[in-house]
Amino acid sequence: MLKRFISYYKPHKKMLALDMIAALLISLIGMVYPIVTNNMLNEYIPNKMYTTIVIAGAVVLALYVLRMLMRYFVQYYGHVIGVKMQSQMRLASIFQNDGLDLLKTASTNATSEAVKAQENKAVVSIIRGIMEFKKFISQASEKLNDPTLSKDEKEKCQKLYETAMFFSGYCWSRLIEPSRRLEIFKSKNIDPKKNAIEMLEAYVAKYPNSDPFSKQTYIQLSAIYTMSSDVENTKNALDRLNKYFPGSPEARTAWPRLAKSLVEYAATVTEPERRQSVLKESSRIYSEMIRSDKSDYHANDFVLAGESLIEAEDWKLAQEAFDKAIEKAGTNMMTVVARATIGKAKALKEKGEYLSALADIEKYFENKRLSAMPISTNACMLAVDIGLKQGKIERDAQIRDN
């Protein structure tokens, strides 16, 4: 522990030495005051030692000025380091956000070479962000062990330290999929999955129940373990979420959130077989949720599940989710009923069952409470789209018959 503590100070040895000397002088001067004052009151003044009194007064004044300068130095040093740390945190965030944006839009390039080039650029930016976060964590550890740090500064530093720990792990988790296809990871022997798990587990070991990052960390860990087919650790991560945040929306909807994370992750996967494997796992989780007798899920949870299943292209299961949402909502939650009805019609459209989809839209507009809602604009647009597709099928059939 001592070696680790000393290692944090290596980049700032000179400033640390000056700071510690200043803090020591402040303490020593504080001890000298009562000694000099006692001598003046009990010896110098009663014995009329005027020259000594003047000298002692000058010494006290000099010590007071020196102490004031030392206090200014300690406070200024703390402020400067704090500002530098915040700047470093912002710099790390810029690298992280730029890299994640590049990674997200890489697939929109026209050629595979351009896709790979942008992905490599994104990876470099994200890793640079991670390095800045790591550097910040070391500096924050040093700062937190500074005995001269005020309570407010300590709280700010602690929060920044926690944030840096979380985002270090989060960034590594976003590099897991690119690491499967980019040479940069193999050439430099970098394993994002291993690093992500280490950082995220280290975070929850230190902050098991801190809001909001601990909740996100447990969900992120469960997603990584699920992608690795590690059922035991997936369950362990979600069990910890339930243990530390019982009754929270995140704990209640942990498995659906995991399924949604897998659907989002699948969108970044370029290999068809692996993509299907990830989507299959997400559908399995949603299937257990939809067909379970568990009453903790709300009507809106099933709507979100249905919308996510449409992204996953599991139209049949999406229909079941929307049907369950309508059943749960009853007549009291008409906004949920509206979203579920439109979602079900969309799932039928994607399946190619246009007539059934149009029938659901017609029922929607027959209900006065539903048709009066602002979301009805979406229903109109969907009806037009379905009508055009069905019309094309009928025209093509007429052409073939003629």
mmCIF file of N, CA and C in Angstrom, residues 333-390:
data_model
loop_
_atom_site.group_PDB
_atom_site.id
_atom_site.type_symbol
_atom_site.label_atom_id
_atom_site.label_comp_id
_atom_site.label_asym_id
_atom_site.label_seq_id
_atom_site.Cartn_x
_atom_site.Cartn_y
_atom_site.Cartn_z
ATOM 1 N N MET A 333 -54.104 3.438 -18.900
ATOM 2 C CA MET A 333 -52.834 3.943 -19.440
ATOM 3 C C MET A 333 -52.928 3.994 -20.962
ATOM 4 N N MET A 334 -53.688 4.956 -21.464
ATOM 5 C CA MET A 334 -53.982 5.005 -22.896
ATOM 6 C C MET A 334 -52.758 5.379 -23.742
ATOM 7 N N THR A 335 -51.842 6.130 -23.170
ATOM 8 C CA THR A 335 -50.604 6.458 -23.921
ATOM 9 C C THR A 335 -49.816 5.186 -24.207
ATOM 10 N N VAL A 336 -49.741 4.301 -23.212
ATOM 11 C CA VAL A 336 -49.055 3.019 -23.384
ATOM 12 C C VAL A 336 -49.794 2.167 -24.406
ATOM 13 N N VAL A 337 -51.129 2.150 -24.320
ATOM 14 C CA VAL A 337 -51.944 1.385 -25.280
ATOM 15 C C VAL A 337 -51.700 1.892 -26.703
ATOM 16 N N ALA A 338 -51.632 3.216 -26.843
ATOM 17 C CA ALA A 338 -51.401 3.809 -28.173
ATOM 18 C C ALA A 338 -50.053 3.374 -28.734
ATOM 19 N N ARG A 339 -48.997 3.488 -27.924
ATOM 20 C CA ARG A 339 -47.657 3.089 -28.377
ATOM 21 C C ARG A 339 -47.598 1.603 -28.718
ATOM 22 N N ALA A 340 -48.270 0.791 -27.881
ATOM 23 C CA ALA A 340 -48.248 -0.656 -28.091
ATOM 24 C C ALA A 340 -49.013 -1.036 -29.363
ATOM 25 N N THR A 341 -50.145 -0.386 -29.616
ATOM 26 C CA THR A 341 -50.945 -0.683 -30.809
ATOM 27 C C THR A 341 -50.181 -0.321 -32.080
ATOM 28 N N ILE A 342 -49.563 0.856 -32.065
ATOM 29 C CA ILE A 342 -48.757 1.280 -33.223
ATOM 30 C C ILE A 342 -47.552 0.364 -33.388
ATOM 31 N N GLY A 343 -46.924 -0.006 -32.258
ATOM 32 C CA GLY A 343 -45.769 -0.909 -32.320
ATOM 33 C C GLY A 343 -46.143 -2.262 -32.896
ATOM 34 N N LYS A 344 -47.289 -2.780 -32.494
ATOM 35 C CA LYS A 344 -47.740 -4.081 -33.005
ATOM 36 C C LYS A 344 -47.984 -4.001 -34.508
ATOM 37 N N ALA A 345 -48.613 -2.910 -34.965
ATOM 38 C CA ALA A 345 -48.858 -2.727 -36.404
ATOM 39 C C ALA A 345 -47.533 -2.646 -37.170
ATOM 40 N N LYS A 346 -46.550 -1.994 -36.565
ATOM 41 C CA LYS A 346 -45.225 -1.896 -37.206
ATOM 42 C C LYS A 346 -44.571 -3.266 -37.312
ATOM 43 N N ALA A 347 -44.705 -4.083 -36.242
ATOM 44 C CA ALA A 347 -44.131 -5.436 -36.260
ATOM 45 C C ALA A 347 -44.796 -6.279 -37.353
ATOM 46 N N LEU A 348 -46.114 -6.157 -37.492
ATOM 47 C CA LEU A 348 -46.839 -6.886 -38.548
ATOM 48 C C LEU A 348 -46.396 -6.416 -39.931
ATOM 49 N N LYS A 349 -46.164 -5.124 -40.054
ATOM 50 C CA LYS A 349 -45.694 -4.581 -41.348
ATOM 51 C C LYS A 349 -44.330 -5.160 -41.706
ATOM 52 N N GLU A 350 -43.422 -5.203 -40.712
ATOM 53 C CA GLU A 350 -42.080 -5.732 -40.970
ATOM 54 C C GLU A 350 -42.127 -7.219 -41.326
ATOM 55 N N LYS A 351 -43.137 -7.920 -40.795
ATOM 56 C CA LYS A 351 -43.306 -9.343 -41.127
ATOM 57 C C LYS A 351 -43.898 -9.536 -42.531
ATOM 58 N N GLY A 352 -44.436 -8.446 -43.080
ATOM 59 C CA GLY A 352 -45.071 -8.541 -44.397
ATOM 60 C C GLY A 352 -46.562 -8.814 -44.315
ATOM 61 N N GLU A 353 -47.137 -8.784 -43.112
ATOM 62 C CA GLU A 353 -48.578 -9.011 -42.933
ATOM 63 C C GLU A 353 -49.295 -7.657 -42.961
ATOM 64 N N TYR A 354 -49.375 -7.081 -44.166
ATOM 65 C CA TYR A 354 -49.865 -5.708 -44.311
ATOM 66 C C TYR A 354 -51.342 -5.564 -43.989
ATOM 67 N N LEU A 355 -52.152 -6.521 -44.366
ATOM 68 C CA LEU A 355 -53.592 -6.431 -44.116
ATOM 69 C C LEU A 355 -53.893 -6.467 -42.619
ATOM 70 N N SER A 356 -53.178 -7.346 -41.899
ATOM 71 C CA SER A 356 -53.357 -7.416 -40.444
ATOM 72 C C SER A 356 -52.894 -6.118 -39.784
ATOM 73 N N ALA A 357 -51.805 -5.562 -40.318
ATOM 74 C CA ALA A 357 -51.292 -4.298 -39.776
ATOM 75 C C ALA A 357 -52.295 -3.174 -39.995
ATOM 76 N N LEU A 358 -52.888 -3.113 -41.197
ATOM 77 C CA LEU A 358 -53.892 -2.086 -41.492
ATOM 78 C C LEU A 358 -55.128 -2.242 -40.608
ATOM 79 N N ALA A 359 -55.485 -3.503 -40.326
ATOM 80 C CA ALA A 359 -56.636 -3.769 -39.447
ATOM 81 C C ALA A 359 -56.392 -3.204 -38.054
ATOM 82 N N ASP A 360 -55.171 -3.355 -37.545
ATOM 83 C CA ASP A 360 -54.837 -2.811 -36.222
ATOM 84 C C ASP A 360 -54.871 -1.282 -36.225
ATOM 85 N N ILE A 361 -54.389 -0.672 -37.324
ATOM 86 C CA ILE A 361 -54.409 0.792 -37.431
ATOM 87 C C ILE A 361 -55.851 1.299 -37.473
ATOM 88 N N GLU A 362 -56.715 0.577 -38.199
ATOM 89 C CA GLU A 362 -58.135 0.962 -38.267
ATOM 90 C C GLU A 362 -58.778 0.918 -36.883
ATOM 91 N N LYS A 363 -58.455 -0.129 -36.107
ATOM 92 C CA LYS A 363 -58.989 -0.230 -34.737
ATOM 93 C C LYS A 363 -58.487 0.938 -33.887
ATOM 94 N N TYR A 364 -57.242 1.318 -34.125
ATOM 95 C CA TYR A 364 -56.652 2.445 -33.392
ATOM 96 C C TYR A 364 -57.487 3.710 -33.609
ATOM 97 N N PHE A 365 -57.785 4.015 -34.876
ATOM 98 C CA PHE A 365 -58.514 5.247 -35.175
ATOM 99 C C PHE A 365 -60.002 5.155 -34.823
ATOM 100 N N GLU A 366 -60.515 3.950 -34.653
ATOM 101 C CA GLU A 366 -61.907 3.790 -34.211
ATOM 102 C C GLU A 366 -62.066 4.160 -32.729
ATOM 103 N N ASN A 367 -60.985 4.078 -31.994
ATOM 104 C CA ASN A 367 -61.009 4.436 -30.574
ATOM 105 C C ASN A 367 -60.795 5.955 -30.446
ATOM 106 N N LYS A 368 -61.808 6.660 -29.973
ATOM 107 C CA LYS A 368 -61.760 8.119 -29.921
ATOM 108 C C LYS A 368 -60.662 8.628 -28.993
ATOM 109 N N ARG A 369 -60.428 7.942 -27.877
ATOM 110 C CA ARG A 369 -59.400 8.378 -26.938
ATOM 111 C C ARG A 369 -58.007 8.237 -27.542
ATOM 112 N N LEU A 370 -57.802 7.175 -28.304
ATOM 113 C CA LEU A 370 -56.493 6.961 -28.933
ATOM 114 C C LEU A 370 -56.278 7.939 -30.094
ATOM 115 N N SER A 371 -57.297 8.080 -30.935
ATOM 116 C CA SER A 371 -57.146 8.915 -32.133
ATOM 117 C C SER A 371 -56.947 10.393 -31.814
ATOM 118 N N ALA A 372 -57.309 10.813 -30.579
ATOM 119 C CA ALA A 372 -57.148 12.219 -30.184
ATOM 120 C C ALA A 372 -55.739 12.529 -29.678
ATOM 121 N N MET A 373 -54.916 11.499 -29.538
ATOM 122 C CA MET A 373 -53.570 11.696 -28.987
ATOM 123 C C MET A 373 -52.584 12.207 -30.045
ATOM 124 N N PRO A 374 -51.573 12.995 -29.614
ATOM 125 C CA PRO A 374 -50.566 13.512 -30.560
ATOM 126 C C PRO A 374 -49.824 12.410 -31.317
ATOM 127 N N ILE A 375 -49.694 11.232 -30.669
ATOM 128 C CA ILE A 375 -48.962 10.122 -31.293
ATOM 129 C C ILE A 375 -49.695 9.582 -32.522
ATOM 130 N N SER A 376 -50.934 10.010 -32.721
ATOM 131 C CA SER A 376 -51.716 9.556 -33.871
ATOM 132 C C SER A 376 -51.059 9.948 -35.197
ATOM 133 N N THR A 377 -50.230 10.980 -35.168
ATOM 134 C CA THR A 377 -49.474 11.371 -36.376
ATOM 135 C C THR A 377 -48.602 10.205 -36.838
ATOM 136 N N ASN A 378 -47.969 9.521 -35.871
ATOM 137 C CA ASN A 378 -47.138 8.351 -36.203
ATOM 138 C C ASN A 378 -47.990 7.239 -36.804
ATOM 139 N N ALA A 379 -49.204 7.077 -36.263
ATOM 140 C CA ALA A 379 -50.110 6.049 -36.782
ATOM 141 C C ALA A 379 -50.508 6.353 -38.225
ATOM 142 N N CYS A 380 -50.756 7.625 -38.525
ATOM 143 C CA CYS A 380 -51.105 8.033 -39.903
ATOM 144 C C CYS A 380 -49.969 7.728 -40.879
ATOM 145 N N MET A 381 -48.756 8.106 -40.489
ATOM 146 C CA MET A 381 -47.587 7.866 -41.349
ATOM 147 C C MET A 381 -47.368 6.371 -41.571
ATOM 148 N N LEU A 382 -47.576 5.582 -40.502
ATOM 149 C CA LEU A 382 -47.422 4.134 -40.615
ATOM 150 C C LEU A 382 -48.490 3.558 -41.544
ATOM 151 N N ALA A 383 -49.729 4.066 -41.421
ATOM 152 C CA ALA A 383 -50.822 3.595 -42.268
ATOM 153 C C ALA A 383 -50.529 3.867 -43.744
ATOM 154 N N VAL A 384 -49.971 5.050 -44.031
ATOM 155 C CA VAL A 384 -49.619 5.399 -45.418
ATOM 156 C C VAL A 384 -48.550 4.440 -45.939
ATOM 157 N N ASP A 385 -47.527 4.205 -45.124
ATOM 158 C CA ASP A 385 -46.439 3.303 -45.525
ATOM 159 C C ASP A 385 -46.961 1.888 -45.792
ATOM 160 N N ILE A 386 -47.813 1.394 -44.890
ATOM 161 C CA ILE A 386 -48.381 0.047 -45.061
ATOM 162 C C ILE A 386 -49.256 -0.006 -46.306
ATOM 163 N N GLY A 387 -50.072 1.056 -46.504
ATOM 164 C CA GLY A 387 -50.955 1.114 -47.676
ATOM 165 C C GLY A 387 -50.180 1.074 -48.977
ATOM 166 N N LEU A 388 -49.065 1.788 -49.033
ATOM 167 C CA LEU A 388 -48.231 1.797 -50.245
ATOM 168 C C LEU A 388 -47.656 0.413 -50.533
ATOM 169 N N LYS A 389 -47.196 -0.245 -49.476
ATOM 170 C CA LYS A 389 -46.610 -1.586 -49.673
ATOM 171 C C LYS A 389 -47.676 -2.591 -50.096
ATOM 172 N N GLN A 390 -48.849 -2.532 -49.462
ATOM 173 C CA GLN A 390 -49.931 -3.444 -49.841
ATOM 174 C C GLN A 390 -50.417 -3.145 -51.258
#
